[in-house]
Amino acid sequence: MTMELFFRLLGSLALLIYGMKTMSDALQKMAGPSLRHILARMTGNRLSGMLTGTMVTCAVQSSSATTVMTVSFVSAGLLTLAQAISVIMGANIGTTLTAWIMSLGYSLDLTIVVFPAFLIGMVLIYKKRHRVVGDFLFGLAFLFWSLVMLSSVGREMDLAHNADVVSFFASFDTSSYLTILIFLAAGTVITCVVQSSAAVMAITILLCSTGVLPIYMGIALVMGENIGTTATANLAALGAGTEARRAALAHLLFNVFGVIWVLVVFYPFVDMVCSLVGYNPSEGGQTERLPVVLAMFHTCFNVLNTALLIGLIPQLEHLVCRLLPGSKAEAKQPTTLHFISSGVIQTPEIAILQAQKEIVHYAERMHRMFGLASTLIDEKDKKEFESQFARIERYETIADNMELEIAKYLEQVGNEHLSDDTKDKTRTMLRQIGELESIGDACYKIARTVNHLREHKEDFTAEQYTRLHDMLRLVNEAVVQMIVVVSGRRKDLSLTDSLSIENEINELRNQLRNESVMGVNSHQYSYVLGTLYYDIVADCEKIGDYVMNIVEARLGKHLLIYNGLNLNLDKKTATVEGNPVNLTPTEFALLHQLLAHRGKVLSRQQLMDTVWEGVIVTDRTVNVNITRLRKKLGPYAQNIVSRTGFGYVFEEL
């Protein structure tokens, strides 16, 4: 074989792997939300699980993708181990479609499909709206083109007349089980190394179709490929929890069991499959039928293996639990994240659902933290107070860690090729976790303020306690409603309830601020006590703002809120304490940037680059517009603070 043919062979295989991956990724992007809902709503019915696995694998054209999705869902607690095993069984059946596509490529001239697919795909890629469909057509075209080239390379190699190759394969005794085991092991190793069962199937079909590889050896390679393809899921599960590793191990045991029983009846079984397509192994020849024989064997093997084992799922589940018992250390170790892990990240479309589940868990933790801060206000026992304050401090650390870990996970997902819809969801989730961490900060500030109150050896009046409880009750309602929104389906939810509670919080905050000033002036309590009291009120109101920002992010509403200052990013309007403010487009853009990055100093150059993009302006232009903006913001003018030599910042006063 010349070097030219050798590189054409490798290039064709590389193109095949690339085409399969591109097509699979595009299909996952197109059907991602549907696949998530199908898998997430899986019941305990074994048959429905198997059919779902078959359907999803046929849809995405990758058993590895389906299996990794399933392992991810087990890791996230969205599927039980038994449900996952049934889905994996179906995935093995669905992957047989790939073998039939390849056998078709060796039987028909697919060139007439390839170039029109390239042309249409290119047009769609440049139309951003249909880019994913274009990617799918490109992947399909590459897949068919690689099959055409492999078939052409096979003919040009003319291995049937290559004495060295023929003598090499002839040196193996096809009637010996040792030969079958050797080729079985070879198929397993090659698939593990290449990480593509499709590539190994293509090589097998190429060798069999040229007539140099006897069908028994070819089928042994296919059996090895069935074991080797489980490596992908097992590698993905290495960094995941015990349940995910059990699901991956179940996939391996399922395929190994199938190989074992086929080996017991190997020759009769292969002869039976050959008879189904009218091929006689003892006569030889008819090499054009061998690709069909391989595809038929692949289908019969997986269908019969599933039929034999689908009734034994509980026993298989028990076996993998015995082989991979949960460690005591793992059971005792408190976990920060429940639904995502760094080990399973190969299907970004599915990873988004896991991240959303984790955000719901994060929100529930912050609700518990707010409950602790609320009860701390009434706690009089010193020992119990210290214990509860320490718990709140631990929750603050957990909140910070959860934000970083979820953000890191979403950044990993963002490095993949995502659909536009999934990119938007990722950005929304990053905003949600940032606001949730701010809720944790505000709860911790409330706890510290109460701690300062205890150290000051003063106490609030009965009226102050009553009014604080009114505020805490409203904020608690807001947090509960936030959890409903975060965990629900967006189309079934509305912004109305959260907005109504937010308005009540703002009105009560204004009342309590006035009452606090009057109480200090009338000497009902000291200035220090009044300050501590209003600090708690202000932090409660901030929690309401953070909650509202999360709800808006989740429901897709583009609003920015700070106390009584509201920006509607869709309508480009602003209100101060419910009263509309007439801002120019430039002033609105300035306020948007400052409010969106509140607490962060923005240089004049940064403001010029964003607000006056593409327009040459000077520092004076920024200063003049800031001055005009301040005049229109009333009580919130003082929040826009100048940092000499740096720029401007919107401070939370």
XYZ file of C-alpha atoms in Angstrom:
653
model
C 0.000 0.000 0.000
C 1.431 3.373 -1.029
C 1.753 6.273 1.386
C -0.889 8.159 -0.594
C -3.462 5.412 -0.018
C -2.437 5.127 3.631
C -3.036 8.822 4.286
C -6.273 8.750 2.295
C -7.436 5.898 4.515
C -6.556 7.763 7.725
C -8.037 10.978 6.362
C -11.272 9.217 5.449
C -11.556 7.734 8.949
C -10.839 11.139 10.506
C -13.518 12.688 8.281
C -15.936 9.943 9.323
C -15.358 10.638 13.040
C -15.643 14.397 12.488
C -18.823 14.021 10.433
C -20.435 11.792 13.070
C -19.523 14.217 15.867
C -20.697 17.306 13.960
C -23.982 15.653 13.031
C -24.543 14.351 16.566
C -23.766 17.735 18.174
C -26.123 19.527 15.783
C -28.921 17.043 16.448
C -28.448 17.461 20.207
C -28.689 21.239 19.824
C -31.854 20.978 17.731
C -33.528 18.444 20.002
C -31.767 19.310 23.280
C -34.771 20.644 25.238
C -36.999 17.806 23.981
C -34.408 15.204 24.919
C -34.056 16.745 28.371
C -37.806 16.584 28.981
C -38.043 13.016 27.652
C -35.241 11.730 29.850
C -36.186 13.821 32.876
C -39.729 12.454 32.866
C -38.645 8.834 32.594
C -40.821 6.476 34.626
C -39.898 3.177 36.250
C -41.300 1.252 33.285
C -38.464 -0.818 31.811
C -39.996 -0.996 28.348
C -40.530 2.771 28.124
C -36.949 3.338 29.307
C -35.596 0.988 26.650
C -37.711 2.591 23.905
C -36.628 6.053 25.035
C -32.956 5.048 24.858
C -33.499 3.634 21.363
C -35.340 6.726 20.147
C -32.852 9.217 21.591
C -29.850 7.332 20.170
C -31.443 7.153 16.729
C -32.119 10.898 17.007
C -28.604 11.971 18.003
C -26.787 9.150 16.164
C -24.474 8.452 19.083
C -24.888 5.777 21.730
C -22.001 7.380 23.629
C -23.904 10.694 23.781
C -27.059 8.968 25.047
C -25.113 6.947 27.602
C -23.236 9.993 28.900
C -26.554 11.878 29.115
C -27.941 8.996 31.151
C -24.899 8.849 33.428
C -25.241 12.633 33.891
C -28.872 12.258 34.895
C -28.050 9.511 37.380
C -25.329 11.759 38.820
C -27.907 14.554 39.089
C -30.441 12.315 40.789
C -32.910 12.755 37.908
C -32.913 9.037 37.042
C -32.606 6.007 39.263
C -29.997 3.384 38.471
C -32.692 0.963 37.275
C -34.148 3.571 34.910
C -30.674 4.360 33.588
C -29.960 0.692 32.826
C -33.129 0.414 30.734
C -32.184 3.578 28.786
C -28.672 2.213 28.170
C -30.159 -1.025 26.822
C -32.217 1.007 24.378
C -29.146 3.037 23.398
C -27.423 -0.181 22.327
C -30.316 -0.942 19.998
C -30.435 2.616 18.637
C -26.747 2.607 17.734
C -27.316 -0.233 15.241
C -28.765 2.371 12.874
C -25.227 3.692 12.355
C -24.072 0.284 11.086
C -26.943 0.196 8.588
C -26.049 3.685 7.322
C -22.451 2.550 6.789
C -23.469 -0.633 4.995
C -25.632 1.546 2.751
C -22.585 3.693 1.984
C -20.732 0.641 0.668
C -23.710 -0.525 -1.395
C -24.838 2.743 -3.021
C -23.085 5.734 -4.581
C -23.792 8.558 -2.134
C -21.863 11.196 -4.104
C -25.106 12.624 -5.499
C -26.145 13.498 -1.930
C -22.828 14.854 -0.623
C -22.299 18.036 -2.617
C -25.912 19.307 -2.539
C -25.781 18.803 1.263
C -22.567 20.871 1.433
C -24.143 23.650 -0.639
C -27.403 23.838 1.321
C -25.529 23.509 4.621
C -23.235 26.420 3.762
C -26.205 28.646 2.895
C -27.960 27.778 6.165
C -24.808 28.320 8.260
C -24.578 31.890 6.997
C -28.232 32.365 7.960
C -27.748 32.572 11.723
C -31.294 31.460 12.447
C -30.770 28.077 10.750
C -27.106 27.583 11.567
C -27.663 24.368 13.544
C -29.494 22.767 10.606
C -26.570 23.759 8.401
C -24.143 22.133 10.838
C -26.225 18.945 10.713
C -26.153 18.884 6.893
C -22.393 19.488 6.927
C -21.900 16.595 9.348
C -24.134 14.342 7.241
C -22.272 15.321 4.082
C -18.891 14.620 5.704
C -20.187 11.251 6.916
C -21.397 10.198 3.461
C -18.293 11.596 1.775
C -16.033 9.640 4.109
C -17.950 6.441 3.279
C -17.587 7.145 -0.436
C -13.831 7.711 0.007
C -13.411 4.604 2.168
C -15.154 2.524 -0.464
C -12.914 4.048 -3.143
C -9.763 3.480 -1.070
C -10.816 -0.115 -0.468
C -11.109 -0.760 -4.199
C -7.785 0.929 -4.966
C -5.981 -0.928 -2.195
C -7.084 -4.190 -3.840
C -6.256 -6.104 -0.682
C -7.712 -9.298 -2.153
C -4.656 -9.475 -4.410
C -2.128 -8.401 -1.778
C -0.310 -11.594 -0.877
C 1.028 -10.315 2.442
C -2.362 -9.172 3.714
C -4.142 -12.291 2.479
C -1.535 -14.580 4.054
C -1.708 -12.636 7.342
C -5.442 -13.163 7.762
C -5.224 -16.680 6.321
C -2.772 -17.584 9.097
C -5.677 -17.430 11.558
C -7.928 -20.454 11.890
C -11.503 -19.192 11.590
C -12.805 -22.334 13.270
C -10.715 -21.701 16.405
C -12.123 -19.867 19.413
C -8.618 -18.531 20.074
C -8.785 -16.595 16.789
C -12.205 -15.206 17.708
C -10.920 -14.104 21.129
C -7.856 -12.432 19.560
C -10.000 -10.359 17.181
C -12.490 -9.664 19.956
C -9.671 -8.231 22.079
C -8.328 -6.258 19.091
C -11.735 -4.684 18.459
C -12.051 -3.735 22.127
C -8.603 -2.135 22.341
C -8.911 -0.244 19.048
C -12.318 1.171 20.041
C -11.016 2.246 23.455
C -8.077 4.020 21.824
C -9.981 5.611 18.927
C -13.032 6.425 21.122
C -15.286 5.864 18.119
C -17.185 2.656 17.516
C -18.227 4.076 14.139
C -14.589 4.222 12.989
C -13.965 0.610 14.025
C -17.156 -0.478 12.251
C -15.992 1.356 9.115
C -12.599 -0.404 9.209
C -14.303 -3.776 9.690
C -16.699 -3.195 6.785
C -13.777 -2.064 4.602
C -11.741 -5.197 5.330
C -14.701 -7.563 4.907
C -15.943 -5.906 1.702
C -12.500 -6.396 0.073
C -12.704 -10.123 0.830
C -9.514 -10.401 2.917
C -11.205 -10.558 6.344
C -13.445 -13.611 6.895
C -16.869 -12.825 8.274
C -16.237 -14.674 11.556
C -13.245 -12.447 12.331
C -15.164 -9.340 11.260
C -18.002 -10.192 13.618
C -15.475 -10.770 16.420
C -14.206 -7.215 15.818
C -17.789 -5.926 16.018
C -18.280 -7.735 19.338
C -15.085 -6.130 20.658
C -16.344 -2.743 19.496
C -19.470 -3.264 21.642
C -17.259 -3.622 24.723
C -14.837 -0.839 23.782
C -17.597 1.711 23.223
C -18.448 1.557 26.954
C -15.122 3.241 27.710
C -16.562 6.693 26.896
C -19.217 6.568 29.606
C -16.841 5.009 32.142
C -14.267 7.734 31.536
C -16.960 10.414 31.846
C -18.095 8.926 35.162
C -14.641 8.802 36.770
C -15.007 12.187 38.422
C -18.690 11.713 39.224
C -20.425 10.120 42.198
C -20.960 6.470 42.976
C -24.368 6.286 41.251
C -22.948 7.615 37.986
C -20.070 5.123 38.095
C -22.557 2.331 38.752
C -24.568 3.303 35.669
C -21.419 3.286 33.514
C -20.386 -0.083 34.962
C -23.857 -1.491 34.209
C -23.306 -0.531 30.559
C -20.029 -2.437 30.524
C -21.484 -5.528 32.241
C -24.483 -5.539 29.903
C -22.277 -5.653 26.808
C -19.807 -8.135 28.339
C -22.661 -10.484 29.222
C -23.917 -10.261 25.639
C -20.493 -11.106 24.261
C -20.184 -14.092 26.612
C -23.466 -15.741 25.613
C -22.809 -15.087 21.902
C -19.383 -16.737 22.252
C -21.073 -19.842 23.661
C -23.190 -20.205 20.493
C -20.886 -18.219 18.220
C -20.746 -20.268 15.033
C -24.431 -21.320 14.935
C -25.479 -17.761 15.735
C -23.305 -16.225 12.990
C -24.547 -18.808 10.484
C -28.132 -17.952 11.421
C -27.485 -14.222 10.871
C -25.807 -14.938 7.524
C -28.787 -16.988 6.404
C -31.079 -14.024 7.091
C -29.349 -12.041 4.322
C -28.722 -15.019 2.023
C -24.976 -15.344 2.602
C -23.152 -18.672 3.023
C -19.875 -18.322 4.996
C -18.558 -21.691 3.817
C -18.774 -20.764 0.143
C -17.053 -17.372 0.353
C -17.432 -14.718 -2.333
C -20.430 -12.367 -2.393
C -18.346 -9.748 -0.618
C -20.935 -7.086 -1.469
C -23.261 -8.708 1.083
C -20.782 -8.669 3.959
C -21.503 -5.065 5.085
C -25.179 -6.049 5.383
C -24.202 -9.194 7.342
C -22.226 -7.067 9.824
C -25.098 -4.603 10.262
C -27.570 -7.475 10.697
C -25.353 -9.148 13.306
C -24.985 -5.875 15.200
C -28.769 -5.489 15.293
C -29.527 -9.112 16.252
C -26.846 -9.082 18.956
C -28.152 -5.942 20.687
C -31.855 -6.727 20.298
C -31.510 -10.278 21.658
C -29.171 -9.175 24.449
C -31.708 -6.555 25.543
C -34.554 -9.087 25.342
C -32.614 -11.475 27.590
C -31.584 -8.904 30.208
C -34.470 -6.426 30.373
C -36.235 -8.715 32.849
C -33.104 -8.921 34.992
C -32.574 -5.199 35.591
C -33.060 -5.485 39.398
C -30.447 -8.245 39.539
C -28.035 -6.215 37.376
C -28.616 -3.198 39.614
C -27.883 -5.307 42.706
C -24.695 -6.646 41.099
C -23.221 -3.221 40.281
C -24.101 -2.009 43.785
C -22.182 -4.958 45.192
C -19.202 -4.277 42.905
C -19.222 -0.514 43.639
C -20.425 -0.046 47.229
C -20.773 3.507 48.513
C -17.930 4.425 50.844
C -18.689 5.491 54.418
C -16.542 8.585 53.964
C -18.595 9.602 50.950
C -21.826 9.129 52.892
C -20.613 11.290 55.792
C -18.979 14.008 53.708
C -21.269 17.033 53.313
C -21.640 17.895 49.652
C -21.999 21.445 48.448
C -23.372 20.530 45.030
C -25.962 17.802 44.565
C -26.739 17.736 40.868
C -23.565 18.523 38.938
C -20.026 17.199 38.998
C -16.889 17.983 37.038
C -16.673 14.431 35.740
C -19.724 14.537 33.465
C -19.622 17.423 31.009
C -19.703 15.761 27.591
C -23.278 16.726 26.699
C -23.597 20.483 27.274
C -27.271 20.667 26.296
C -28.111 18.218 29.080
C -25.661 19.893 31.487
C -27.857 23.007 31.410
C -30.729 21.120 33.038
C -28.409 19.829 35.763
C -27.171 23.380 36.414
C -30.769 24.610 36.664
C -31.511 21.900 39.254
C -28.429 23.015 41.175
C -29.624 26.621 41.137
C -32.941 25.513 42.654
C -30.946 23.715 45.355
C -28.856 26.891 45.856
C -32.030 28.984 46.219
C -33.427 26.564 48.810
C -30.190 26.833 50.809
C -30.424 30.620 50.775
C -34.028 30.356 51.974
C -32.851 28.271 54.926
C -30.082 30.790 55.596
C -32.637 33.620 55.633
C -34.730 31.597 58.076
C -31.733 31.238 60.382
C -31.034 34.977 60.215
C -34.700 35.729 60.940
C -34.872 33.498 64.034
C -31.528 34.877 65.260
C -33.232 38.235 65.843
C -35.470 36.712 68.531
C -32.868 34.425 70.101
C -32.099 35.426 73.702
C -30.131 32.407 74.944
C -26.419 33.239 74.584
C -25.240 29.684 73.905
C -27.940 29.032 71.324
C -27.298 32.440 69.759
C -23.602 31.677 69.276
C -24.394 28.256 67.831
C -26.882 29.679 65.349
C -24.562 32.536 64.373
C -21.819 29.977 63.648
C -24.267 28.075 61.406
C -24.995 31.263 59.463
C -21.254 31.817 59.005
C -20.946 28.288 57.584
C -23.856 28.982 55.251
C -22.077 32.116 54.035
C -19.012 30.042 53.151
C -21.216 27.473 51.414
C -22.965 30.231 49.441
C -19.626 31.604 48.211
C -18.373 28.133 47.251
C -21.583 27.205 45.453
C -21.444 30.363 43.359
C -17.849 29.632 42.308
C -18.466 25.942 41.605
C -21.631 26.482 39.560
C -19.988 29.355 37.675
C -16.967 27.175 36.902
C -19.256 24.409 35.666
C -21.209 26.814 33.448
C -17.947 28.194 32.058
C -16.923 24.640 31.138
C -20.260 24.155 29.408
C -19.839 27.510 27.676
C -16.579 26.340 26.119
C -18.568 23.806 24.077
C -20.416 24.554 20.832
C -23.849 25.617 22.085
C -27.076 26.671 20.448
C -28.044 30.342 20.836
C -30.872 29.350 23.191
C -28.482 27.437 25.438
C -26.008 30.344 25.453
C -28.788 32.651 26.657
C -29.691 30.175 29.411
C -26.053 30.018 30.508
C -25.834 33.801 30.791
C -29.121 33.886 32.710
C -27.908 31.242 35.143
C -24.679 33.129 35.804
C -26.761 36.183 36.709
C -29.001 34.088 38.985
C -26.131 32.590 40.989
C -24.554 36.017 41.409
C -27.784 37.365 42.893
C -28.208 34.263 45.094
C -24.744 34.824 46.526
C -25.744 38.436 47.235
C -28.761 37.123 49.181
C -26.322 35.085 51.284
C -24.198 38.183 51.877
C -27.252 40.188 52.988
C -28.372 37.410 55.361
C -24.894 37.337 56.885
C -24.952 41.132 57.290
C -28.276 40.850 59.137
C -26.732 38.255 61.453
C -23.699 40.477 62.122
C -25.941 43.451 62.833
C -27.914 41.391 65.371
C -24.605 40.268 66.884
C -23.547 43.916 67.240
C -26.898 44.583 68.912
C -26.211 41.891 71.511
C -22.691 43.252 72.122
C -24.123 46.764 72.542
C -26.302 45.465 75.390
C -29.344 47.310 74.065
C -32.480 45.834 72.620
C -35.163 46.879 70.182
C -38.505 48.065 71.459
C -41.582 45.866 71.172
C -42.823 48.081 68.314
C -39.520 47.696 66.453
C -39.686 43.892 66.800
C -43.248 43.905 65.467
C -42.292 46.004 62.440
C -39.187 43.899 61.774
C -41.327 40.757 61.755
C -43.628 42.428 59.219
C -40.631 43.058 56.966
C -39.192 39.553 57.468
C -42.562 38.015 56.612
C -42.738 39.937 53.324
C -39.156 39.067 52.386
C -39.800 35.413 53.202
C -42.824 35.490 50.859
C -40.599 36.963 48.147
C -37.947 34.243 48.592
C -40.581 31.474 48.537
C -42.084 32.911 45.349
C -38.585 33.125 43.865
C -38.078 29.383 44.472
C -41.424 28.699 42.759
C -40.266 30.692 39.729
C -36.762 29.197 39.611
C -38.016 25.624 39.865
C -41.059 25.990 37.584
C -41.626 26.158 33.851
C -41.306 29.706 32.568
C -44.387 29.636 30.357
C -46.579 28.784 33.359
C -45.290 31.662 35.518
C -45.748 35.399 35.784
C -43.790 38.335 37.147
C -46.913 39.790 38.782
C -46.774 38.045 42.177
C -43.093 38.806 42.751
C -43.502 42.413 41.625
C -46.440 42.905 43.993
C -44.411 41.628 46.966
C -41.423 43.773 45.931
C -43.603 46.907 45.902
C -44.921 46.050 49.387
C -41.339 45.612 50.648
C -40.294 48.989 49.228
C -43.318 50.758 50.752
C -42.698 49.166 54.157
C -38.997 50.061 53.961
C -39.933 53.730 53.410
C -42.352 53.644 56.345
C -39.818 52.038 58.686
C -37.134 54.517 57.651
C -39.399 57.428 58.573
C -40.476 55.757 61.825
C -36.822 55.143 62.746
C -35.922 58.810 62.232
C -38.911 59.908 64.273
C -38.077 57.411 67.058
C -34.521 58.715 67.373
C -35.666 62.353 67.271
C -38.262 61.728 69.963
C -35.704 59.888 72.136
C -37.655 56.616 72.123
C -34.318 54.868 71.517
C -30.706 55.863 70.897
C -29.197 56.834 67.547
C -27.046 53.670 67.599
C -30.084 51.460 68.164
C -31.960 53.254 65.386
C -29.028 52.761 63.031
C -28.808 49.017 63.764
C -32.563 48.706 63.329
C -32.555 50.415 59.939
C -29.498 48.421 58.807
C -31.556 45.234 59.192
C -34.477 46.837 57.339
C -32.183 47.984 54.509
C -30.598 44.529 54.167
C -34.043 42.938 54.039
C -35.020 45.357 51.271
C -31.824 44.481 49.378
C -32.754 40.800 49.576
C -36.052 41.782 47.943
C -34.109 43.478 45.123
C -31.863 40.443 44.601
C -34.904 38.169 44.583
C -36.580 40.356 41.969
C -33.471 40.303 39.780
C -33.434 36.478 39.912
C -37.121 36.274 39.004
C -36.641 38.674 36.112
C -33.627 36.735 34.847
C -35.526 33.453 35.044
C -38.638 34.770 33.291
C -36.667 36.629 30.643
C -37.797 40.069 31.773
C -35.134 42.694 31.244
C -35.430 44.886 34.329
C -32.867 46.340 36.710
C -34.003 47.324 40.197
C -32.271 49.093 43.049
C -34.588 50.051 45.905
C -37.124 52.377 44.250
C -35.043 52.882 41.096
C -36.379 50.703 38.239
C -34.993 50.352 34.712
C -37.016 48.595 32.002
C -34.388 47.492 29.493
C -36.990 46.459 26.910
C -38.885 49.762 26.864
C -35.834 51.908 27.736
C -37.745 53.613 30.539
C -36.870 54.485 34.135
C -38.895 55.191 37.260
C -37.919 56.619 40.670
C -40.229 55.579 43.511
C -42.864 54.725 40.913
C -42.605 58.077 39.080
C -41.356 58.054 35.465
C -38.070 59.817 34.743
C -37.452 61.354 31.332
C -33.967 60.157 30.312
C -32.277 60.625 26.967
C -30.997 57.420 25.249
C -27.451 58.334 26.304
C -28.439 58.960 29.930
C -30.394 55.703 30.018
C -27.408 53.781 28.610
C -25.116 55.386 31.218
C -27.443 54.497 34.083
C -27.842 50.975 32.704
C -24.081 50.395 32.729
C -23.574 51.844 36.195
C -26.541 50.012 37.748
C -25.724 46.699 36.071
C -22.191 46.900 37.514
C -23.097 48.504 40.830
C -20.277 48.408 43.335
C -17.705 48.272 40.509
C -15.781 51.337 39.326
C -16.147 51.883 35.569
C -13.489 54.033 33.954
C -14.493 56.844 31.628
C -12.942 54.908 28.765
C -15.108 51.870 29.566
C -18.197 54.061 29.561
C -17.176 55.676 26.271
C -16.588 52.264 24.663
C -20.029 50.963 25.661
C -22.331 54.006 25.697
C -20.719 55.850 22.773
C -19.573 52.799 20.802
C -18.078 53.848 17.471
C -18.332 57.578 18.334
C -15.350 59.699 19.339
C -16.061 61.614 22.583
C -13.972 63.102 25.383
C -13.930 62.702 29.163
C -15.851 65.965 29.412
C -18.754 64.420 27.456
C -18.982 61.657 30.068
C -18.818 64.142 32.946
C -21.536 66.377 31.469
C -23.938 63.482 30.918
C -23.303 62.137 34.424
C -24.147 65.582 35.863
C -27.414 65.720 33.871
C -28.272 62.169 34.925
C -27.763 62.970 38.617
C -30.161 65.913 38.411
C -32.930 63.606 37.194
C -32.464 60.785 39.716
C -33.531 62.697 42.810
C -32.572 60.726 45.961
C -30.470 58.279 43.912
C -28.136 60.966 42.548
C -25.880 60.415 45.578
C -25.431 56.742 44.592
C -23.432 57.757 41.503
C -20.036 58.516 42.990
C -16.988 59.908 41.182
C -13.640 58.235 41.771
C -10.982 60.823 40.967
C -8.553 59.535 38.393
C -10.573 56.348 37.836
C -14.186 56.889 36.815
C -17.661 56.412 38.278
C -19.379 53.809 40.436
C -22.985 53.193 41.473
C -22.667 52.571 45.203
C -25.217 50.806 47.370
C -25.653 53.319 50.193
